[in-house]
């Protein structure tokens, strides 16, 4: 572990917690103005068959009857953005598990593609949904990148993550991934390292299996433990040992970099130009659905986390946005600094165009600190990450997501009763798949 890891994490943790604070009275009443060019669209589908104990995303148990109403609201919200002049080039559908209802998902993709000149469509899924028919239908609906949540091929770890029963064993997942190859321009696999109980030998085994499969893209996340999720995780699967993180990350780079290129500090691609979902190339992005974030015109927005409130607002002709926060100049610079270097480089012409000379002046402490630590290299055309810098940015990005997840945790706490009722109702309808209602309810 580098000597500065703890102080660096303490500083960024504090900063990101401040940056993610939505003001109580800053409720969004109007839609943001549409930017001049196309932007990225994020569509949130919060339904999952099983709620994994490590996950802090906004998700609820899949409930077939309520899902239809939600997707209908999504399509209306998408239409509303188009009416306001927004156009979308790249679409990312995340969750939750967007493929729980393929009919509804396809109709929703159609709602965007008929109104915008869409170039790429990325969809997240789980291994149990990799059935030939479902995959072909997704491809025909324009999906260009399928991202499959694997986490690990180790059955002991999958069981500890409570994924073994529903999402399948390591052997089954491998067979399904092998059969899914070649259908989409990009097949991405999501993995997690530094899981509780994971040894270096287990990580090596996962890396060897991944190399054998040769998928187009691998996203290898460190296990993120937002403050709001630590208690739940400690009780169920345990907490990670931070002392192993650096060695594990180095191992991943050693094993993957010979045949993959780092598209970001935690995403590795075989093909040039494959994007990492966490780097927003276009500046503005719009998030639709309950609990989705947007960044438009230098302000951050969030939609309501209450699924019921979300549907009612959209059905009543309102926007789903309920929170807004305008970012100051320095905050926007810091955001660019984090996001662009996470992708490997910060081009000087981009910065000059956007901020002029103010960037070098206002960001002097951050620029100097990272250079002194040996995390960045200052070339004539761009600032670039060193190998140590990749580790630093991976840590900082994880802290950024922990801060985002803490906001999600707080928002979800406000609607605890609704989430409990929703999950209880869904429990009754899925009890037939073999889990006891007690088990299911404890997974919130
Ligand atoms: C939010 S899930 C949505 C897609 C799908 N439901 C799945 O499980 O993959 C996308 C990915 O986020 C990652 N993820 C979720 N919680 C995480 C955590 N606490 N730490 C690291 N990665 C996490 C997992 O790798 C997961 O595959
Ligand atoms: S990680 Fe688990 S709980 Fe989170 S979105 Fe994926 S399936 Fe749902």
CSV table of C-alpha atoms and ligand atoms in Angstrom, one decimal:
chain,number,residue,atom,x,y,z
A,1,UNK,CA,0.0,0.0,0.0
A,2,UNK,CA,1.6,3.4,-1.0
A,3,UNK,CA,2.4,5.5,2.1
A,4,UNK,CA,0.0,8.3,1.1
A,5,UNK,CA,-3.0,6.0,0.5
A,6,UNK,CA,-4.7,6.7,3.9
A,7,UNK,CA,-4.3,10.6,3.8
A,8,UNK,CA,-5.3,10.7,0.2
A,9,UNK,CA,-8.5,8.8,0.9
A,10,UNK,CA,-9.3,10.9,3.9
A,11,UNK,CA,-9.0,14.1,1.9
A,12,UNK,CA,-11.1,12.9,-1.1
A,13,UNK,CA,-13.7,11.3,1.1
A,14,UNK,CA,-14.3,14.6,2.8
A,15,UNK,CA,-14.4,16.5,-0.5
A,16,UNK,CA,-16.7,14.2,-2.3
A,17,UNK,CA,-19.1,14.1,0.6
A,18,UNK,CA,-19.3,18.0,0.4
A,19,UNK,CA,-19.6,18.0,-3.4
A,20,UNK,CA,-22.5,15.5,-3.4
A,21,UNK,CA,-24.7,17.5,-1.0
A,22,UNK,CA,-28.0,18.5,-2.6
A,23,UNK,CA,-29.5,21.6,-0.9
A,24,UNK,CA,-32.9,20.9,0.7
A,25,UNK,CA,-34.5,24.0,-0.8
A,26,UNK,CA,-32.9,23.6,-4.2
A,27,UNK,CA,-35.7,21.5,-5.6
A,28,UNK,CA,-35.8,21.4,-9.4
A,29,UNK,CA,-39.1,22.7,-10.8
A,30,UNK,CA,-38.1,23.1,-14.4
A,31,UNK,CA,-36.2,21.0,-16.9
A,32,UNK,CA,-32.6,22.1,-17.6
A,33,UNK,CA,-32.2,23.8,-21.0
A,34,UNK,CA,-31.2,21.4,-23.8
A,35,UNK,CA,-27.5,21.7,-24.7
A,36,UNK,CA,-26.6,22.5,-28.3
A,37,UNK,CA,-25.2,19.1,-29.2
A,38,UNK,CA,-26.3,15.5,-28.4
A,39,UNK,CA,-25.7,14.1,-24.9
A,40,UNK,CA,-25.6,10.8,-23.2
A,41,UNK,CA,-28.7,9.2,-21.8
A,42,UNK,CA,-28.7,7.0,-18.8
A,43,UNK,CA,-31.9,4.9,-18.2
A,44,UNK,CA,-32.3,3.4,-14.7
A,45,UNK,CA,-34.2,0.2,-14.4
A,46,UNK,CA,-34.2,-0.6,-10.6
A,47,UNK,CA,-35.5,-4.2,-10.6
A,48,UNK,CA,-33.5,-7.3,-9.6
A,49,UNK,CA,-34.5,-10.9,-8.9
A,50,UNK,CA,-32.2,-11.0,-5.9
A,51,UNK,CA,-30.8,-8.1,-3.9
A,52,UNK,CA,-27.0,-8.6,-3.5
A,53,UNK,CA,-25.8,-7.5,0.0
A,54,UNK,CA,-22.8,-5.6,-1.4
A,55,UNK,CA,-24.8,-3.4,-3.8
A,56,UNK,CA,-25.7,0.2,-3.0
A,57,UNK,CA,-27.4,1.1,-6.2
A,58,UNK,CA,-31.1,2.1,-6.2
A,59,UNK,CA,-32.7,-1.3,-6.7
A,60,UNK,CA,-35.9,-3.1,-5.6
A,61,UNK,CA,-37.1,-6.7,-6.0
A,62,UNK,CA,-38.6,-7.4,-9.4
A,63,UNK,CA,-42.4,-7.2,-9.3
A,64,UNK,CA,-43.9,-8.1,-12.7
A,65,UNK,CA,-47.1,-6.1,-12.3
A,66,UNK,CA,-45.5,-2.9,-11.1
A,67,UNK,CA,-42.7,-3.0,-13.6
A,68,UNK,CA,-45.0,-2.2,-16.6
A,69,UNK,CA,-46.1,1.1,-15.0
A,70,UNK,CA,-42.5,2.1,-14.4
A,71,UNK,CA,-41.4,1.4,-18.0
A,72,UNK,CA,-44.3,3.3,-19.3
A,73,UNK,CA,-43.2,6.3,-17.1
A,74,UNK,CA,-39.7,5.9,-18.5
A,75,UNK,CA,-40.9,6.2,-22.1
A,76,UNK,CA,-42.9,9.3,-21.2
A,77,UNK,CA,-40.0,10.9,-19.5
A,78,UNK,CA,-37.8,10.2,-22.6
A,79,UNK,CA,-40.4,11.7,-24.9
A,80,UNK,CA,-40.5,14.8,-22.6
A,81,UNK,CA,-36.8,15.4,-22.9
A,82,UNK,CA,-37.1,15.1,-26.7
A,83,UNK,CA,-39.9,17.6,-26.7
A,84,UNK,CA,-37.6,20.0,-24.7
A,85,UNK,CA,-35.0,19.7,-27.5
A,86,UNK,CA,-32.6,17.1,-26.1
A,87,UNK,CA,-31.0,14.6,-28.4
A,88,UNK,CA,-29.1,11.4,-27.4
A,89,UNK,CA,-26.2,9.8,-29.2
A,90,UNK,CA,-25.1,7.2,-26.6
A,91,UNK,CA,-27.6,5.3,-24.4
A,92,UNK,CA,-26.7,3.4,-21.3
A,93,UNK,CA,-29.3,1.3,-19.6
A,94,UNK,CA,-28.2,0.3,-16.1
A,95,UNK,CA,-29.8,-0.9,-12.9
A,96,UNK,CA,-30.8,-3.0,-11.2
A,97,UNK,CA,-31.2,-5.5,-14.0
A,98,UNK,CA,-32.6,-3.9,-17.2
A,99,UNK,CA,-33.2,-7.3,-18.8
A,100,UNK,CA,-35.8,-8.5,-16.3
A,101,UNK,CA,-38.6,-7.6,-18.8
A,102,UNK,CA,-37.1,-7.6,-22.3
A,103,UNK,CA,-40.4,-6.6,-24.1
A,104,UNK,CA,-40.5,-3.4,-22.0
A,105,UNK,CA,-36.8,-2.8,-22.4
A,106,UNK,CA,-37.0,-3.1,-26.2
A,107,UNK,CA,-40.0,-0.7,-26.4
A,108,UNK,CA,-38.1,1.8,-24.3
A,109,UNK,CA,-35.0,1.6,-26.5
A,110,UNK,CA,-37.4,2.1,-29.4
A,111,UNK,CA,-38.7,5.3,-27.8
A,112,UNK,CA,-35.2,6.8,-27.9
A,113,UNK,CA,-34.1,5.5,-31.3
A,114,UNK,CA,-37.2,6.8,-33.1
A,115,UNK,CA,-36.4,10.3,-31.8
A,116,UNK,CA,-32.6,10.5,-31.7
A,117,UNK,CA,-29.8,9.4,-34.0
A,118,UNK,CA,-28.4,6.9,-31.5
A,119,UNK,CA,-24.9,5.5,-32.1
A,120,UNK,CA,-24.4,3.1,-29.2
A,121,UNK,CA,-26.7,1.3,-26.8
A,122,UNK,CA,-25.2,-0.4,-23.7
A,123,UNK,CA,-27.3,-2.6,-21.5
A,124,UNK,CA,-26.4,-4.3,-18.2
A,125,UNK,CA,-27.5,-7.8,-17.4
A,126,UNK,CA,-26.9,-10.8,-15.2
A,127,UNK,CA,-25.6,-14.3,-16.3
A,128,UNK,CA,-29.0,-16.0,-15.9
A,129,UNK,CA,-30.4,-13.8,-18.7
A,130,UNK,CA,-27.8,-14.9,-21.3
A,131,UNK,CA,-30.3,-17.1,-23.1
A,132,UNK,CA,-29.9,-17.2,-27.0
A,133,UNK,CA,-33.4,-15.9,-27.7
A,134,UNK,CA,-33.1,-13.0,-25.3
A,135,UNK,CA,-29.7,-12.1,-26.6
A,136,UNK,CA,-30.8,-12.1,-30.3
A,137,UNK,CA,-33.7,-9.9,-29.5
A,138,UNK,CA,-31.5,-7.4,-27.7
A,139,UNK,CA,-29.1,-7.3,-30.6
A,140,UNK,CA,-32.0,-6.8,-33.1
A,141,UNK,CA,-33.2,-3.9,-30.9
A,142,UNK,CA,-29.9,-2.1,-31.4
A,143,UNK,CA,-27.9,-3.1,-28.3
A,144,UNK,CA,-24.2,-2.7,-29.2
A,145,UNK,CA,-22.7,-3.5,-25.8
A,146,UNK,CA,-23.8,-6.0,-23.3
A,147,UNK,CA,-22.4,-5.8,-19.8
A,148,UNK,CA,-22.7,-8.9,-17.7
A,149,UNK,CA,-22.3,-8.9,-13.9
A,150,UNK,CA,-20.1,-11.8,-13.0
A,151,UNK,CA,-18.1,-10.6,-10.0
A,152,UNK,CA,-16.1,-13.9,-9.6
A,153,UNK,CA,-16.1,-17.4,-11.0
A,154,UNK,CA,-15.4,-18.8,-7.5
A,155,UNK,CA,-18.4,-20.6,-6.2
A,156,UNK,CA,-17.5,-20.0,-2.6
A,157,UNK,CA,-17.4,-16.2,-3.2
A,158,UNK,CA,-20.5,-16.3,-5.3
A,159,UNK,CA,-22.3,-18.0,-2.5
A,160,UNK,CA,-21.0,-15.4,0.0
A,161,UNK,CA,-22.3,-12.7,-2.3
A,162,UNK,CA,-25.7,-14.5,-2.4
A,163,UNK,CA,-25.5,-14.8,-6.2
A,164,UNK,CA,-24.8,-18.5,-6.7
A,165,UNK,CA,-28.4,-19.7,-6.5
A,166,UNK,CA,-30.0,-17.2,-8.8
A,167,UNK,CA,-27.3,-16.1,-11.2
A,168,UNK,CA,-25.5,-19.5,-11.5
A,169,UNK,CA,-22.2,-21.2,-10.6
A,170,UNK,CA,-18.9,-20.2,-12.0
A,171,UNK,CA,-18.9,-23.1,-14.5
A,172,UNK,CA,-22.4,-22.2,-15.7
A,173,UNK,CA,-21.5,-18.5,-16.1
A,174,UNK,CA,-18.4,-19.4,-18.1
A,175,UNK,CA,-20.4,-21.6,-20.5
A,176,UNK,CA,-23.0,-18.9,-20.9
A,177,UNK,CA,-20.4,-16.2,-21.6
A,178,UNK,CA,-18.6,-18.4,-24.1
A,179,UNK,CA,-21.9,-18.9,-26.0
A,180,UNK,CA,-22.7,-15.1,-25.9
A,181,UNK,CA,-19.4,-14.1,-27.5
A,182,UNK,CA,-19.7,-12.5,-31.0
A,183,UNK,CA,-23.3,-11.5,-30.8
A,184,UNK,CA,-22.7,-7.9,-29.7
A,185,UNK,CA,-19.9,-5.6,-31.0
A,186,UNK,CA,-18.8,-5.5,-27.3
A,187,UNK,CA,-19.3,-8.0,-24.6
A,188,UNK,CA,-18.2,-6.6,-21.2
A,189,UNK,CA,-17.8,-8.6,-18.0
A,190,UNK,CA,-18.0,-6.8,-14.6
A,191,UNK,CA,-15.7,-8.3,-11.9
A,192,UNK,CA,-15.0,-7.3,-8.3
A,193,UNK,CA,-11.6,-7.7,-6.5
A,194,UNK,CA,-10.8,-7.4,-2.8
A,195,UNK,CA,-13.9,-9.3,-1.8
A,196,UNK,CA,-14.0,-10.6,1.8
A,197,UNK,CA,-12.4,-14.0,1.8
A,198,UNK,CA,-10.8,-13.6,-1.6
A,199,UNK,CA,-7.1,-14.6,-1.7
A,200,UNK,CA,-4.5,-13.7,-4.4
A,201,UNK,CA,-4.8,-17.3,-5.6
A,202,UNK,CA,-8.6,-16.9,-6.1
A,203,UNK,CA,-8.0,-13.7,-8.0
A,204,UNK,CA,-5.3,-15.4,-10.2
A,205,UNK,CA,-7.8,-18.2,-11.0
A,206,UNK,CA,-10.4,-15.6,-12.1
A,207,UNK,CA,-7.9,-13.8,-14.2
A,208,UNK,CA,-6.8,-17.0,-15.9
A,209,UNK,CA,-10.4,-17.9,-16.7
A,210,UNK,CA,-11.0,-14.4,-18.1
A,211,UNK,CA,-8.0,-14.7,-20.3
A,212,UNK,CA,-9.2,-18.0,-21.5
A,213,UNK,CA,-12.6,-16.6,-22.4
A,214,UNK,CA,-11.1,-13.6,-24.1
A,215,UNK,CA,-14.1,-11.3,-23.8
A,216,UNK,CA,-13.9,-7.8,-25.4
A,217,UNK,CA,-13.9,-5.8,-22.2
A,218,UNK,CA,-13.4,-6.4,-18.5
A,219,UNK,CA,-14.4,-3.9,-15.8
A,220,UNK,CA,-12.6,-4.8,-12.6
A,221,UNK,CA,-14.0,-2.8,-9.7
A,222,UNK,CA,-12.6,-2.8,-6.1
A,223,UNK,CA,-15.3,-3.8,-3.7
A,224,UNK,CA,-16.8,-0.4,-2.7
A,225,UNK,CA,-18.1,0.0,0.8
A,226,UNK,CA,-20.1,3.2,1.1
A,227,UNK,CA,-20.6,4.2,4.8
A,228,UNK,CA,-24.3,3.6,4.3
A,229,UNK,CA,-23.7,0.0,3.3
A,230,UNK,CA,-20.9,-1.1,5.6
A,231,UNK,CA,-23.1,-2.3,8.4
A,232,UNK,CA,-25.3,-4.4,6.1
A,233,UNK,CA,-22.2,-5.8,4.4
A,234,UNK,CA,-20.4,-6.5,7.6
A,235,UNK,CA,-23.4,-8.5,8.9
A,236,UNK,CA,-23.8,-10.6,5.7
A,237,UNK,CA,-20.7,-11.1,3.6
A,238,UNK,CA,-18.0,-9.4,5.7
A,239,UNK,CA,-15.8,-6.4,4.9
A,240,UNK,CA,-12.7,-6.3,2.6
A,241,UNK,CA,-9.1,-6.0,3.9
A,242,UNK,CA,-7.8,-2.7,2.4
A,243,UNK,CA,-4.2,-4.0,2.8
A,244,UNK,CA,-4.7,-6.5,0.0
A,245,UNK,CA,-6.1,-3.9,-2.5
A,246,UNK,CA,-2.8,-2.6,-4.0
A,247,UNK,CA,-1.3,-6.1,-4.5
A,248,UNK,CA,-4.5,-7.3,-6.1
A,249,UNK,CA,-4.7,-4.3,-8.4
A,250,UNK,CA,-1.1,-4.8,-9.5
A,251,UNK,CA,-1.9,-8.4,-10.2
A,252,UNK,CA,-4.8,-7.4,-12.5
A,253,UNK,CA,-2.6,-5.0,-14.4
A,254,UNK,CA,0.1,-7.6,-14.8
A,255,UNK,CA,-2.3,-10.2,-16.1
A,256,UNK,CA,-4.5,-8.1,-18.3
A,257,UNK,CA,-2.3,-5.3,-19.8
A,258,UNK,CA,-0.4,-7.6,-22.2
A,259,UNK,CA,-3.6,-8.3,-24.2
A,260,UNK,CA,-5.9,-5.5,-23.0
A,261,UNK,CA,-5.6,-1.7,-23.1
A,262,UNK,CA,-6.6,0.4,-20.1
A,263,UNK,CA,-9.7,2.3,-21.2
A,264,UNK,CA,-9.8,3.7,-17.6
A,265,UNK,CA,-8.2,2.8,-14.3
A,266,UNK,CA,-10.6,-0.1,-13.9
A,267,UNK,CA,-11.8,-1.0,-17.4
A,268,UNK,CA,-9.7,-3.0,-19.8
A,269,UNK,CA,-10.6,-3.3,-23.5
A,270,UNK,CA,-9.3,-5.4,-26.4
A,271,UNK,CA,-10.5,-3.0,-29.0
A,272,UNK,CA,-9.5,0.6,-29.4
A,273,UNK,CA,-12.3,3.1,-28.7
A,274,UNK,CA,-14.4,0.9,-26.4
A,275,UNK,CA,-15.7,3.2,-23.7
A,276,UNK,CA,-15.9,2.8,-20.0
A,277,UNK,CA,-19.3,3.5,-18.6
A,278,UNK,CA,-17.9,5.8,-15.9
A,279,UNK,CA,-16.2,8.2,-18.3
A,280,UNK,CA,-18.7,10.6,-19.7
A,281,UNK,CA,-17.1,11.7,-23.0
A,282,UNK,CA,-19.9,14.0,-23.8
A,283,UNK,CA,-20.1,16.7,-21.1
A,284,UNK,CA,-23.8,16.6,-20.4
A,285,UNK,CA,-25.7,13.5,-19.5
A,286,UNK,CA,-29.3,13.0,-18.7
A,287,UNK,CA,-30.5,10.3,-16.3
A,288,UNK,CA,-34.1,9.1,-16.5
A,289,UNK,CA,-36.0,6.8,-14.1
A,290,UNK,CA,-36.3,6.8,-10.3
A,291,UNK,CA,-33.0,7.7,-8.5
A,292,UNK,CA,-31.1,8.7,-11.6
A,293,UNK,CA,-28.5,11.5,-11.7
A,294,UNK,CA,-28.0,14.0,-14.5
A,295,UNK,CA,-25.3,16.6,-15.2
A,296,UNK,CA,-26.5,19.3,-17.5
A,297,UNK,CA,-25.1,22.8,-18.0
A,298,UNK,CA,-22.8,22.7,-15.0
A,299,UNK,CA,-25.6,21.5,-12.6
A,300,UNK,CA,-26.2,18.2,-11.0
A,301,UNK,CA,-29.8,16.8,-10.8
A,302,UNK,CA,-31.5,13.8,-9.2
A,303,UNK,CA,-34.9,12.3,-9.8
A,304,UNK,CA,-37.0,11.2,-6.9
A,305,UNK,CA,-36.0,7.8,-5.4
A,306,UNK,CA,-39.7,7.0,-4.6
A,307,UNK,CA,-40.9,4.7,-7.5
A,308,UNK,CA,-44.5,5.6,-6.7
A,309,UNK,CA,-43.7,9.4,-6.6
A,310,UNK,CA,-41.7,9.1,-9.8
A,311,UNK,CA,-44.6,7.4,-11.7
A,312,UNK,CA,-47.1,9.9,-10.4
A,313,UNK,CA,-45.0,12.9,-11.3
A,314,UNK,CA,-44.4,11.6,-14.9
A,315,UNK,CA,-48.1,10.6,-15.3
A,316,UNK,CA,-49.1,14.1,-14.1
A,317,UNK,CA,-47.0,15.7,-16.8
A,318,UNK,CA,-44.2,16.8,-14.5
A,319,UNK,CA,-40.5,16.0,-14.8
A,320,UNK,CA,-39.0,13.3,-12.5
A,321,UNK,CA,-36.3,15.8,-11.2
A,322,UNK,CA,-36.6,16.7,-7.6
A,323,UNK,CA,-33.1,17.8,-6.6
A,324,UNK,CA,-30.7,20.2,-8.2
A,325,UNK,CA,-27.3,21.6,-7.3
A,326,UNK,CA,-25.3,24.1,-9.4
A,327,UNK,CA,-21.5,23.4,-9.3
A,328,UNK,CA,-19.1,26.2,-8.8
A,329,UNK,CA,-16.2,26.8,-11.2
A,330,UNK,CA,-13.6,24.9,-9.0
A,331,UNK,CA,-16.0,22.0,-8.5
A,332,UNK,CA,-16.4,21.7,-12.2
A,333,UNK,CA,-12.7,21.7,-12.7
A,334,UNK,CA,-12.2,19.1,-10.0
A,335,UNK,CA,-14.9,16.9,-11.6
A,336,UNK,CA,-13.1,17.2,-15.0
A,337,UNK,CA,-9.8,16.5,-13.3
A,338,UNK,CA,-11.1,13.3,-11.8
A,339,UNK,CA,-13.1,12.0,-14.7
A,340,UNK,CA,-10.7,12.7,-17.5
A,341,UNK,CA,-7.6,11.5,-15.8
A,342,UNK,CA,-9.5,8.4,-14.8
A,343,UNK,CA,-9.7,7.8,-18.5
A,344,UNK,CA,-5.8,8.1,-18.6
A,345,UNK,CA,-5.2,11.7,-19.8
A,346,UNK,CA,-6.3,15.3,-19.5
A,347,UNK,CA,-5.7,17.0,-22.8
A,348,UNK,CA,-4.3,20.5,-22.5
A,349,UNK,CA,-6.3,21.9,-25.5
A,350,UNK,CA,-9.6,20.6,-23.9
A,351,UNK,CA,-8.8,22.4,-20.7
A,352,UNK,CA,-7.6,25.6,-22.4
A,353,UNK,CA,-10.8,25.7,-24.4
A,354,UNK,CA,-13.0,25.2,-21.4
A,355,UNK,CA,-11.3,27.1,-18.6
A,356,UNK,CA,-8.5,29.1,-20.2
A,357,UNK,CA,-5.6,29.8,-17.9
A,358,UNK,CA,-7.8,29.7,-14.7
A,359,UNK,CA,-7.4,26.0,-14.6
A,360,UNK,CA,-3.6,26.0,-13.9
A,361,UNK,CA,-4.1,28.7,-11.3
A,362,UNK,CA,-7.1,27.3,-9.4
A,363,UNK,CA,-6.1,23.7,-9.6
A,364,UNK,CA,-2.4,24.4,-8.7
A,365,UNK,CA,-2.5,22.5,-5.4
A,366,UNK,CA,-4.1,19.4,-6.9
A,367,UNK,CA,-1.8,19.4,-9.9
A,368,UNK,CA,1.3,19.8,-7.9
A,369,UNK,CA,0.4,17.2,-5.3
A,370,UNK,CA,-0.4,14.5,-7.8
A,371,UNK,CA,2.8,15.3,-9.7
A,372,UNK,CA,4.9,15.2,-6.5
A,373,UNK,CA,3.4,11.8,-5.5
A,374,UNK,CA,4.4,10.5,-8.9
A,375,UNK,CA,0.8,9.9,-10.0
A,376,UNK,CA,0.9,12.1,-13.1
A,377,UNK,CA,3.3,12.8,-15.9
A,378,UNK,CA,3.1,16.3,-17.5
A,379,UNK,CA,3.6,16.0,-21.2
A,380,UNK,CA,3.4,18.9,-23.7
A,381,UNK,CA,0.0,17.9,-25.0
A,382,UNK,CA,-1.6,16.3,-22.0
A,383,UNK,CA,-1.3,15.3,-18.3
A,384,UNK,CA,-1.2,11.5,-18.1
A,385,UNK,CA,-1.5,8.9,-15.4
A,386,UNK,CA,1.6,6.8,-14.4
A,387,UNK,CA,1.1,3.3,-13.2
A,388,UNK,CA,1.0,4.5,-9.6
A,389,UNK,CA,-1.5,7.1,-10.8
A,390,UNK,CA,-3.8,4.4,-12.1
A,391,UNK,CA,-4.0,3.0,-8.6
A,392,UNK,CA,-4.6,6.5,-7.1
A,393,UNK,CA,-7.4,7.2,-9.6
A,394,UNK,CA,-9.0,3.8,-9.1
A,395,UNK,CA,-9.1,4.6,-5.4
A,396,UNK,CA,-10.4,8.1,-5.9
A,397,UNK,CA,-13.1,7.0,-8.3
A,398,UNK,CA,-14.2,4.3,-5.8
A,399,UNK,CA,-14.4,7.1,-3.1
A,400,UNK,CA,-16.4,9.2,-5.5
A,401,UNK,CA,-18.9,6.3,-6.0
A,402,UNK,CA,-19.0,5.7,-2.2
A,403,UNK,CA,-20.1,9.4,-1.9
A,404,UNK,CA,-22.7,8.9,-4.6
A,405,UNK,CA,-23.9,5.7,-2.9
A,406,UNK,CA,-24.1,7.5,0.4
A,407,UNK,CA,-26.5,10.0,-1.2
A,408,UNK,CA,-28.5,7.0,-2.6
A,409,UNK,CA,-28.5,5.5,1.0
A,410,UNK,CA,-29.9,8.8,2.5
A,411,UNK,CA,-32.5,9.2,-0.2
A,412,UNK,CA,-33.6,5.6,0.2
A,413,UNK,CA,-33.8,6.0,4.0
A,414,UNK,CA,-36.5,8.7,3.4
A,415,UNK,CA,-38.6,6.1,1.6
A,416,UNK,CA,-37.8,3.1,3.7
A,417,UNK,CA,-41.5,2.2,4.3
A,418,UNK,CA,-42.2,2.2,0.5
A,419,UNK,CA,-39.2,0.1,-0.3
A,420,UNK,CA,-40.1,-2.4,2.5
A,421,UNK,CA,-43.7,-2.7,1.2
A,422,UNK,CA,-42.5,-3.1,-2.4
A,423,UNK,CA,-40.0,-5.8,-1.5
A,424,UNK,CA,-42.5,-7.6,0.7
A,425,UNK,CA,-45.0,-7.7,-2.1
A,426,UNK,CA,-42.4,-9.0,-4.5
A,427,UNK,CA,-41.3,-11.6,-2.0
A,428,UNK,CA,-44.7,-13.1,-1.9
A,429,UNK,CA,-44.7,-13.4,-5.7
A,430,UNK,CA,-41.2,-14.9,-5.9
A,431,UNK,CA,-41.3,-17.1,-2.8
A,432,UNK,CA,-41.8,-20.0,-5.2
A,433,UNK,CA,-38.2,-19.7,-6.4
A,434,UNK,CA,-37.1,-21.2,-3.2
A,435,UNK,CA,-36.0,-18.5,-0.8
A,436,UNK,CA,-37.8,-17.9,2.5
A,437,UNK,CA,-39.6,-14.5,2.9
A,438,UNK,CA,-37.4,-13.8,5.9
A,439,UNK,CA,-34.2,-14.2,3.8
A,440,UNK,CA,-35.6,-12.0,1.0
A,441,UNK,CA,-36.7,-9.2,3.3
A,442,UNK,CA,-33.4,-9.1,5.0
A,443,UNK,CA,-31.7,-8.3,1.7
A,444,UNK,CA,-32.7,-4.6,1.5
B,1,LIG,C1,-25.1,-2.2,-10.3
B,1,LIG,S1,-24.9,-3.7,-11.1
B,1,LIG,C2,-26.1,-3.7,-12.4
B,1,LIG,C3,-26.1,-4.9,-13.3
B,1,LIG,C4,-26.4,-6.2,-12.8
B,1,LIG,N1,-27.5,-6.2,-11.9
B,1,LIG,C5,-25.3,-6.9,-12.1
B,1,LIG,O1,-25.4,-7.3,-11.0
B,1,LIG,O2,-24.2,-6.9,-12.8
B,1,LIG,C6,-23.4,-3.4,-12.1
B,1,LIG,C7,-22.1,-3.8,-11.5
B,1,LIG,O3,-21.8,-2.9,-10.4
B,1,LIG,C8,-20.8,-3.6,-9.6
B,1,LIG,N2,-21.0,-3.3,-8.2
B,1,LIG,C9,-22.2,-3.2,-7.6
B,1,LIG,N3,-22.0,-3.0,-6.3
B,1,LIG,C10,-20.6,-2.9,-6.1
B,1,LIG,C11,-19.8,-2.6,-5.0
B,1,LIG,N4,-20.2,-2.4,-3.8
B,1,LIG,N5,-18.4,-2.6,-5.2
B,1,LIG,C12,-17.9,-2.8,-6.5
B,1,LIG,N6,-18.7,-3.0,-7.5
B,1,LIG,C13,-20.0,-3.1,-7.4
B,1,LIG,C14,-20.9,-5.1,-9.9
B,1,LIG,O4,-19.7,-5.5,-10.6
B,1,LIG,C15,-22.1,-5.2,-10.9
B,1,LIG,O5,-21.9,-6.2,-11.8
B,2,LIG,S1,-25.4,-6.1,-8.1
B,2,LIG,FE1,-27.1,-7.4,-7.4
B,2,LIG,S2,-28.5,-6.0,-6.3
B,2,LIG,FE2,-27.0,-4.7,-7.5
B,2,LIG,S3,-28.0,-4.3,-9.3
B,2,LIG,FE3,-26.8,-6.2,-9.8
B,2,LIG,S4,-28.2,-7.9,-9.2
B,2,LIG,FE4,-29.1,-6.0,-8.4
